[in-house]
CSV table of C-alpha atoms in Angstrom, one decimal:
chain,number,residue,atom,x,y,z
A,117,MET,CA,25.8,-6.6,-23.6
A,118,PRO,CA,24.0,-9.6,-24.9
A,119,GLU,CA,20.3,-9.2,-25.8
A,120,THR,CA,17.8,-10.7,-23.4
A,121,PRO,CA,14.2,-11.3,-24.5
A,122,ALA,CA,11.8,-8.7,-23.0
A,123,ALA,CA,9.3,-11.2,-21.9
A,124,PRO,CA,10.5,-14.9,-22.1
A,125,ASP,CA,7.7,-17.2,-23.3
A,126,GLY,CA,5.3,-14.2,-23.4
A,127,LYS,CA,5.3,-14.0,-19.6
A,128,ARG,CA,5.6,-10.8,-17.5
A,129,PRO,CA,9.3,-9.8,-17.0
A,130,THR,CA,10.7,-10.8,-13.6
A,131,LEU,CA,13.6,-9.7,-11.3
A,132,ALA,CA,15.6,-12.5,-12.9
A,133,ASP,CA,15.0,-11.1,-16.3
A,134,VAL,CA,16.2,-7.7,-15.2
A,135,ALA,CA,19.3,-9.2,-13.6
A,136,ALA,CA,20.2,-11.1,-16.8
A,137,ARG,CA,19.7,-7.9,-18.9
A,138,ALA,CA,21.8,-5.8,-16.5
A,139,GLY,CA,24.5,-8.5,-15.9
A,140,VAL,CA,24.0,-8.4,-12.1
A,141,SER,CA,22.6,-10.7,-9.4
A,142,THR,CA,18.9,-10.9,-8.7
A,143,ALA,CA,19.6,-9.8,-5.1
A,144,LEU,CA,21.2,-6.6,-6.4
A,145,VAL,CA,18.2,-5.9,-8.6
A,146,SER,CA,16.0,-6.4,-5.5
A,147,ILE,CA,18.0,-3.8,-3.6
A,148,VAL,CA,17.6,-1.3,-6.4
A,149,MET,CA,13.9,-1.9,-6.8
A,150,ARG,CA,13.4,-1.5,-3.0
A,151,ASP,CA,15.5,1.7,-3.1
A,152,ALA,CA,17.6,0.2,-0.3
A,153,LYS,CA,21.3,0.8,0.4
A,154,GLY,CA,24.0,-1.4,-1.2
A,155,ALA,CA,24.1,-0.4,-4.9
A,156,SER,CA,26.3,2.2,-6.5
A,157,ALA,CA,24.8,5.0,-8.5
A,158,ALA,CA,26.1,3.6,-11.7
A,159,THR,CA,24.8,0.1,-10.9
A,160,ARG,CA,21.5,1.5,-9.9
A,161,GLU,CA,21.1,3.4,-13.2
A,162,ARG,CA,22.1,0.3,-15.2
A,163,VAL,CA,19.5,-1.9,-13.4
A,164,LEU,CA,16.8,0.7,-13.8
A,165,GLN,CA,17.6,1.1,-17.5
A,166,ALA,CA,17.5,-2.7,-18.0
A,167,ALA,CA,14.0,-2.7,-16.3
A,168,ARG,CA,12.8,0.0,-18.7
A,169,ASP,CA,14.2,-1.8,-21.7
A,170,ILE,CA,12.3,-5.0,-21.0
A,171,GLY,CA,9.2,-3.4,-19.6
A,172,TYR,CA,9.6,-4.7,-16.0
A,173,ARG,CA,7.3,-3.1,-13.4
A,174,PRO,CA,7.5,-3.9,-9.7
A,175,ASP,CA,4.5,-5.8,-8.3
A,176,ALA,CA,3.4,-3.2,-5.7
A,177,ARG,CA,0.7,-5.4,-4.3
A,178,ALA,CA,3.2,-8.2,-3.5
A,179,ARG,CA,5.6,-5.8,-2.0
A,180,LEU,CA,3.0,-4.4,0.3
A,181,LEU,CA,1.8,-7.8,1.4
A,182,ARG,CA,5.3,-8.7,2.3
A,183,SER,CA,5.6,-5.7,4.6
A,184,GLN,CA,4.0,-5.3,8.0
A,185,ARG,CA,1.4,-3.1,6.5
A,186,SER,CA,-0.7,-3.6,3.4
A,187,ARG,CA,-1.8,0.0,2.9
A,188,LEU,CA,-4.9,-1.4,1.2
A,189,LEU,CA,-8.4,-0.1,1.5
A,190,GLY,CA,-10.9,-2.7,0.6
A,191,VAL,CA,-14.0,-1.5,-1.3
A,192,GLN,CA,-17.2,-3.6,-1.5
A,193,PHE,CA,-19.4,-2.4,-4.3
A,194,GLY,CA,-22.5,-3.5,-6.3
A,195,LEU,CA,-21.4,-4.8,-9.7
A,196,GLN,CA,-24.6,-3.6,-11.5
A,197,GLN,CA,-24.9,-0.2,-9.8
A,198,PRO,CA,-23.7,2.7,-12.0
A,199,PHE,CA,-23.6,4.9,-8.9
A,200,HIS,CA,-21.2,2.6,-7.2
A,201,ALA,CA,-19.0,2.5,-10.3
A,202,ASP,CA,-18.8,6.3,-10.2
A,203,LEU,CA,-18.0,6.2,-6.4
A,204,VAL,CA,-15.2,3.6,-7.0
A,205,GLU,CA,-13.6,6.0,-9.5
A,206,GLY,CA,-13.7,8.8,-6.9
A,207,ILE,CA,-12.2,6.5,-4.3
A,208,TYR,CA,-9.2,5.7,-6.5
A,209,ALA,CA,-8.7,9.4,-7.0
A,210,ALA,CA,-8.7,10.1,-3.3
A,211,ALA,CA,-6.7,7.1,-2.1
A,212,GLU,CA,-3.7,7.2,-4.3
A,213,PRO,CA,-2.5,10.7,-3.2
A,214,ALA,CA,-2.9,9.4,0.4
A,215,GLY,CA,-0.5,6.6,-0.3
A,216,TYR,CA,-3.1,3.8,-0.3
A,217,GLN,CA,-4.1,1.3,-2.9
A,218,ILE,CA,-7.6,-0.1,-3.5
A,219,ALA,CA,-8.7,-3.7,-3.4
A,220,LEU,CA,-12.2,-4.2,-5.0
A,221,SER,CA,-14.7,-7.0,-4.3
A,222,ALA,CA,-18.0,-7.0,-6.1
A,223,VAL,CA,-21.5,-8.0,-4.9
A,224,ALA,CA,-23.4,-9.7,-7.7
A,225,ALA,CA,-26.4,-12.0,-8.2
A,226,GLY,CA,-24.4,-15.1,-7.3
A,227,ARG,CA,-22.0,-13.4,-4.8
A,228,GLY,CA,-23.3,-11.9,-1.6
A,229,GLU,CA,-21.9,-9.3,0.7
A,230,GLN,CA,-20.5,-11.9,3.1
A,231,ARG,CA,-18.3,-13.4,0.4
A,232,ALA,CA,-17.3,-10.0,-0.9
A,233,VAL,CA,-16.1,-8.9,2.5
A,234,GLU,CA,-14.3,-12.2,3.3
A,235,THR,CA,-12.2,-11.7,0.1
A,236,LEU,CA,-11.1,-8.3,1.2
A,237,LEU,CA,-10.2,-9.5,4.7
A,238,ALA,CA,-8.1,-12.3,3.1
A,239,ASP,CA,-6.3,-9.5,1.2
A,240,ARG,CA,-5.2,-8.0,4.5
A,241,CYS,CA,-7.0,-4.7,3.9
A,242,GLU,CA,-6.4,-2.2,6.6
A,243,ALA,CA,-9.9,-0.8,6.4
A,244,LEU,CA,-13.2,-1.5,4.6
A,245,VAL,CA,-15.3,1.0,2.6
A,246,LEU,CA,-18.7,-0.5,2.1
A,247,LEU,CA,-20.8,1.1,-0.7
A,248,GLY,CA,-24.5,0.8,0.1
A,249,PRO,CA,-24.2,-2.2,2.5
A,250,GLN,CA,-27.4,-4.1,3.2
A,251,ALA,CA,-25.9,-6.4,5.9
A,252,PRO,CA,-27.7,-6.4,9.3
A,253,ALA,CA,-26.4,-4.0,11.9
A,254,ALA,CA,-25.1,-6.9,13.9
A,255,ARG,CA,-22.8,-7.9,11.0
A,256,LEU,CA,-21.5,-4.3,10.8
A,257,VAL,CA,-20.8,-4.3,14.5
A,258,GLU,CA,-18.8,-7.5,14.1
A,259,LEU,CA,-16.8,-6.1,11.2
A,260,ALA,CA,-16.1,-2.8,13.0
A,261,GLY,CA,-14.7,-4.8,15.9
A,262,GLN,CA,-12.0,-6.2,13.5
A,263,LEU,CA,-10.9,-3.2,11.6
A,264,PRO,CA,-12.0,0.3,10.6
A,265,VAL,CA,-15.2,0.3,8.5
A,266,VAL,CA,-16.8,3.2,6.6
A,267,SER,CA,-20.3,2.8,5.4
A,268,VAL,CA,-21.2,4.9,2.4
A,269,ALA,CA,-24.8,5.8,1.3
A,270,ARG,CA,-26.6,4.1,4.3
A,271,ARG,CA,-28.0,5.8,7.3
A,272,LEU,CA,-27.8,3.9,10.6
A,273,ARG,CA,-30.4,4.3,13.2
A,274,SER,CA,-27.9,4.3,16.0
A,275,PRO,CA,-24.1,4.8,16.1
A,276,ILE,CA,-21.9,1.7,15.9
A,277,PRO,CA,-18.6,2.0,17.7
A,278,GLY,CA,-15.8,1.8,15.1
A,279,LEU,CA,-18.1,2.4,12.1
A,280,GLU,CA,-17.9,5.6,10.2
A,281,VAL,CA,-20.8,6.8,8.0
A,282,VAL,CA,-20.7,9.0,4.9
A,283,ARG,CA,-24.0,9.6,3.1
A,284,THR,CA,-26.1,12.0,1.2
A,285,ALA,CA,-29.1,13.8,2.7
A,286,ASP,CA,-31.5,11.5,0.8
A,287,ASP,CA,-34.7,13.0,2.3
A,288,GLU,CA,-33.6,16.5,1.2
A,289,GLY,CA,-32.9,15.2,-2.3
A,290,ALA,CA,-36.4,13.8,-2.6
A,291,ARG,CA,-37.8,17.1,-1.3
A,292,GLN,CA,-35.8,19.0,-4.0
A,293,ALA,CA,-37.3,16.8,-6.7
A,294,VAL,CA,-40.9,17.3,-5.5
A,295,ASP,CA,-40.3,21.1,-5.2
A,296,HIS,CA,-39.0,21.2,-8.8
A,297,LEU,CA,-42.0,19.3,-10.1
A,298,VAL,CA,-44.5,21.3,-8.1
A,299,GLY,CA,-42.8,24.5,-9.2
A,300,ILE,CA,-43.4,23.7,-12.9
A,301,GLY,CA,-47.1,22.9,-12.3
A,302,HIS,CA,-47.3,19.2,-11.3
A,303,ARG,CA,-49.7,18.1,-8.5
A,304,ASP,CA,-50.2,14.4,-9.1
A,305,ILE,CA,-46.7,13.1,-8.4
A,306,ALA,CA,-46.0,9.4,-7.7
A,307,HIS,CA,-42.9,7.9,-6.1
A,308,ILE,CA,-41.4,4.6,-7.1
A,309,ASP,CA,-40.0,3.2,-3.9
A,310,GLY,CA,-36.7,1.5,-3.2
A,311,GLY,CA,-38.0,-1.0,-0.8
A,312,ARG,CA,-35.4,-1.9,1.8
A,313,ALA,CA,-32.4,-0.5,-0.2
A,314,PRO,CA,-30.1,1.9,1.6
A,315,GLY,CA,-31.5,5.4,1.4
A,316,ALA,CA,-35.0,4.3,0.4
A,317,ALA,CA,-36.7,5.1,3.7
A,318,ASP,CA,-35.2,8.6,3.8
A,319,ARG,CA,-36.2,9.3,0.1
A,320,ARG,CA,-39.7,8.0,0.8
A,321,ARG,CA,-40.0,10.2,3.9
A,322,GLY,CA,-38.7,13.3,2.0
A,323,TYR,CA,-41.2,12.7,-0.8
A,324,ARG,CA,-44.1,12.5,1.7
A,325,THR,CA,-42.9,15.5,3.6
A,326,ALA,CA,-42.7,17.7,0.5
A,327,MET,CA,-46.0,16.6,-0.8
A,328,ASN,CA,-47.7,17.4,2.5
A,329,ARG,CA,-45.9,20.7,2.7
A,330,HIS,CA,-47.3,21.7,-0.7
A,331,GLY,CA,-50.8,20.7,0.4
A,332,LEU,CA,-50.8,17.6,-1.9
A,333,GLY,CA,-51.3,14.9,0.7
A,334,GLU,CA,-54.3,13.5,-1.2
A,335,HIS,CA,-52.0,12.9,-4.2
A,336,ILE,CA,-49.4,10.9,-2.4
A,337,ARG,CA,-48.8,7.6,-4.3
A,338,VAL,CA,-46.0,5.3,-3.4
A,339,MET,CA,-45.4,2.4,-5.8
A,340,PRO,CA,-43.4,-0.7,-5.0
A,341,GLY,CA,-40.1,-0.6,-6.9
A,342,GLY,CA,-36.4,-1.2,-6.3
A,343,LEU,CA,-32.9,-0.6,-7.5
A,344,THR,CA,-33.1,-2.1,-11.0
A,345,GLU,CA,-34.4,-1.3,-14.5
A,346,GLU,CA,-36.7,-4.4,-14.2
A,347,GLU,CA,-38.3,-3.1,-11.0
A,348,GLY,CA,-38.7,0.4,-12.4
A,349,ALA,CA,-40.4,-1.1,-15.5
A,350,ALA,CA,-42.8,-3.2,-13.4
A,351,ALA,CA,-43.8,0.0,-11.4
A,352,ALA,CA,-44.2,1.9,-14.7
A,353,ARG,CA,-46.6,-0.6,-16.1
A,354,GLY,CA,-48.7,-0.2,-12.9
A,355,LEU,CA,-48.7,3.5,-13.3
A,356,LEU,CA,-49.9,3.3,-16.9
A,357,SER,CA,-53.0,1.4,-15.8
A,358,ALA,CA,-53.7,3.7,-12.9
A,359,ARG,CA,-56.6,6.1,-13.0
A,360,PRO,CA,-56.0,8.9,-12.7
A,361,ARG,CA,-52.5,8.6,-14.2
A,362,PRO,CA,-49.9,10.7,-12.5
A,363,THR,CA,-48.3,13.5,-14.4
A,364,ALA,CA,-44.9,13.0,-12.8
A,365,VAL,CA,-42.8,10.2,-11.3
A,366,LEU,CA,-39.9,10.3,-8.9
A,367,ALA,CA,-38.0,7.1,-9.2
A,368,PHE,CA,-35.8,5.6,-6.5
A,369,ASN,CA,-32.6,5.9,-8.5
A,370,ASP,CA,-31.4,6.4,-12.1
A,371,ARG,CA,-31.5,2.7,-13.0
A,372,CYS,CA,-35.1,2.4,-11.8
A,373,ALA,CA,-35.9,5.6,-13.8
A,374,THR,CA,-34.3,4.1,-16.9
A,375,GLY,CA,-36.7,1.1,-16.6
A,376,VAL,CA,-39.6,3.6,-16.3
A,377,LEU,CA,-38.5,5.5,-19.4
A,378,ASP,CA,-38.2,2.2,-21.4
A,379,VAL,CA,-41.8,1.2,-20.6
A,380,PHE,CA,-43.2,4.6,-21.4
A,381,LEU,CA,-41.3,4.7,-24.7
A,382,ARG,CA,-42.6,1.3,-25.7
A,383,SER,CA,-46.2,2.3,-24.7
A,384,GLY,CA,-46.2,5.5,-26.7
A,385,VAL,CA,-46.2,7.7,-23.6
A,386,THR,CA,-44.0,10.7,-24.2
A,387,VAL,CA,-41.6,12.0,-21.7
A,388,PRO,CA,-41.9,14.8,-20.6
A,389,GLY,CA,-44.9,15.6,-22.7
A,390,ASP,CA,-47.3,13.1,-21.0
A,391,ILE,CA,-45.3,12.3,-17.9
A,392,SER,CA,-42.2,13.8,-16.3
A,393,VAL,CA,-39.6,11.5,-14.8
A,394,VAL,CA,-37.0,12.3,-12.1
A,395,GLY,CA,-34.2,9.9,-11.1
A,396,PHE,CA,-31.8,9.9,-8.2
A,397,ASP,CA,-27.9,9.7,-8.1
A,398,ASP,CA,-26.8,11.6,-11.3
A,399,SER,CA,-24.9,8.5,-12.3
A,400,HIS,CA,-23.1,8.5,-15.7
A,401,LEU,CA,-26.3,6.7,-16.9
A,402,ALA,CA,-28.4,9.8,-16.4
A,403,ARG,CA,-25.9,11.9,-18.4
A,404,LEU,CA,-26.2,9.9,-21.6
A,405,ALA,CA,-27.6,12.0,-24.4
A,406,HIS,CA,-30.4,9.7,-25.3
A,407,ILE,CA,-31.5,9.4,-21.6
A,408,ASP,CA,-30.9,13.1,-20.5
A,409,LEU,CA,-32.5,12.4,-17.1
A,410,THR,CA,-33.5,15.0,-14.6
A,411,THR,CA,-32.2,13.6,-11.4
A,412,VAL,CA,-31.1,14.4,-7.9
A,413,GLY,CA,-27.3,14.5,-7.9
A,414,GLN,CA,-25.1,13.1,-5.2
A,415,ASP,CA,-21.7,14.8,-4.8
A,416,ILE,CA,-19.7,11.7,-5.7
A,417,PRO,CA,-16.2,13.2,-5.5
A,418,ARG,CA,-17.0,14.6,-2.0
A,419,LEU,CA,-18.5,11.4,-0.8
A,420,ALA,CA,-15.4,9.5,-2.0
A,421,ARG,CA,-13.0,11.9,-0.4
A,422,LEU,CA,-14.8,11.8,2.9
A,423,ALA,CA,-15.0,8.0,2.9
A,424,VAL,CA,-11.3,7.6,2.1
A,425,GLY,CA,-10.4,10.4,4.6
A,426,ARG,CA,-12.3,8.7,7.4
A,427,ALA,CA,-10.8,5.3,6.6
A,428,VAL,CA,-7.2,6.6,6.4
A,429,ALA,CA,-7.6,8.6,9.6
A,430,ARG,CA,-8.8,5.6,11.5
A,431,VAL,CA,-5.9,3.4,10.1
A,432,GLU,CA,-3.4,6.1,11.0
A,433,GLY,CA,-4.8,6.5,14.4
A,434,GLU,CA,-5.8,10.1,13.9
A,435,LYS,CA,-8.7,11.6,15.7
A,436,ALA,CA,-11.7,12.2,13.4
A,437,ALA,CA,-15.0,14.0,14.2
A,438,ALA,CA,-17.4,11.5,15.7
A,439,GLY,CA,-20.7,10.7,14.0
A,440,GLU,CA,-21.4,10.9,10.3
A,441,ASP,CA,-20.7,13.1,7.3
A,442,VAL,CA,-23.9,14.1,5.6
A,443,VAL,CA,-23.5,15.6,2.1
A,444,ALA,CA,-26.0,17.9,0.5
A,445,PRO,CA,-27.6,16.8,-2.8
A,446,ARG,CA,-28.4,19.0,-5.7
A,447,LEU,CA,-31.1,18.8,-8.4
A,448,VAL,CA,-29.9,18.5,-12.0
A,449,VAL,CA,-32.6,19.5,-14.4
A,450,ARG,CA,-32.4,17.9,-17.9
A,451,GLY,CA,-34.8,16.8,-20.5
A,452,THR,CA,-37.2,14.5,-18.8
A,453,THR,CA,-39.2,17.1,-16.9
A,454,ALA,CA,-41.5,19.9,-18.1
A,455,ALA,CA,-44.8,21.5,-17.2
A,456,PRO,CA,-47.8,19.2,-17.5
A,457,ARG,CA,-50.1,19.6,-20.5
């Protein structure tokens, strides 16, 4: 059989390349690749061997888009959010065994949620999984009227028909953090707030509830913050100039806590010697050896499985329990907390 270049002109091998290698028609190659009837066992094996020889791999996305169903789950995520990156990894792991593929669309500084969702709709996704959406409830209602939607990591004040919710018990996570700090001797504990970010109100409430329960209402101190290192750094500079200075800080998330740690390090403030720091999420960032952050862990694999499960159930027309899935958090103690001096 004559040799055929594996990838003509450096391009990805095509059906035509496989046909030339196997000495059959392109239509016959298509039948084999679709596992349809019309090819003998010997021909089928020859075509598959030719495909292996030249490195041909079927374009699964194109095949799905040509069918009546796409079997695509669209995932909107924050490009700069380590927690979202971890969730995406979990969603891939949960979706593939269910027979679904993932289409990703990022929210970034120059690309808002509206654009991210429009891209997923254009890809003919059968359901949307929105990670930490900040869109108004009216927009979520509109989307849920078009296709199944699962919101992850955001509490909704009232149920929205067609919208599934999967989230962590954020208030309980904040209470666990305060309980830990009080348990090792801290009383003056500040909280760097997440503003209007998903989960911020619940974490703020959990912090206040725990402080009051421990009789530390007069020590409640909520600092403006946010989701990013820069916002955590700005709050940390405010804490350094405060009198009295708190002995412990609960940051809105791990990124915010990282900004706090950076400012303390540059200012000669030791952690946990001078101030203890707790984050939230237990993202891969917190687990880095040089950060070693005590944090409130969200059960990312379980959140991902529940989100995919609800999305697939809605697409397949299966009945799912109404309401929301609320996953318990867990405190992960590492090297940024210790008893106050």
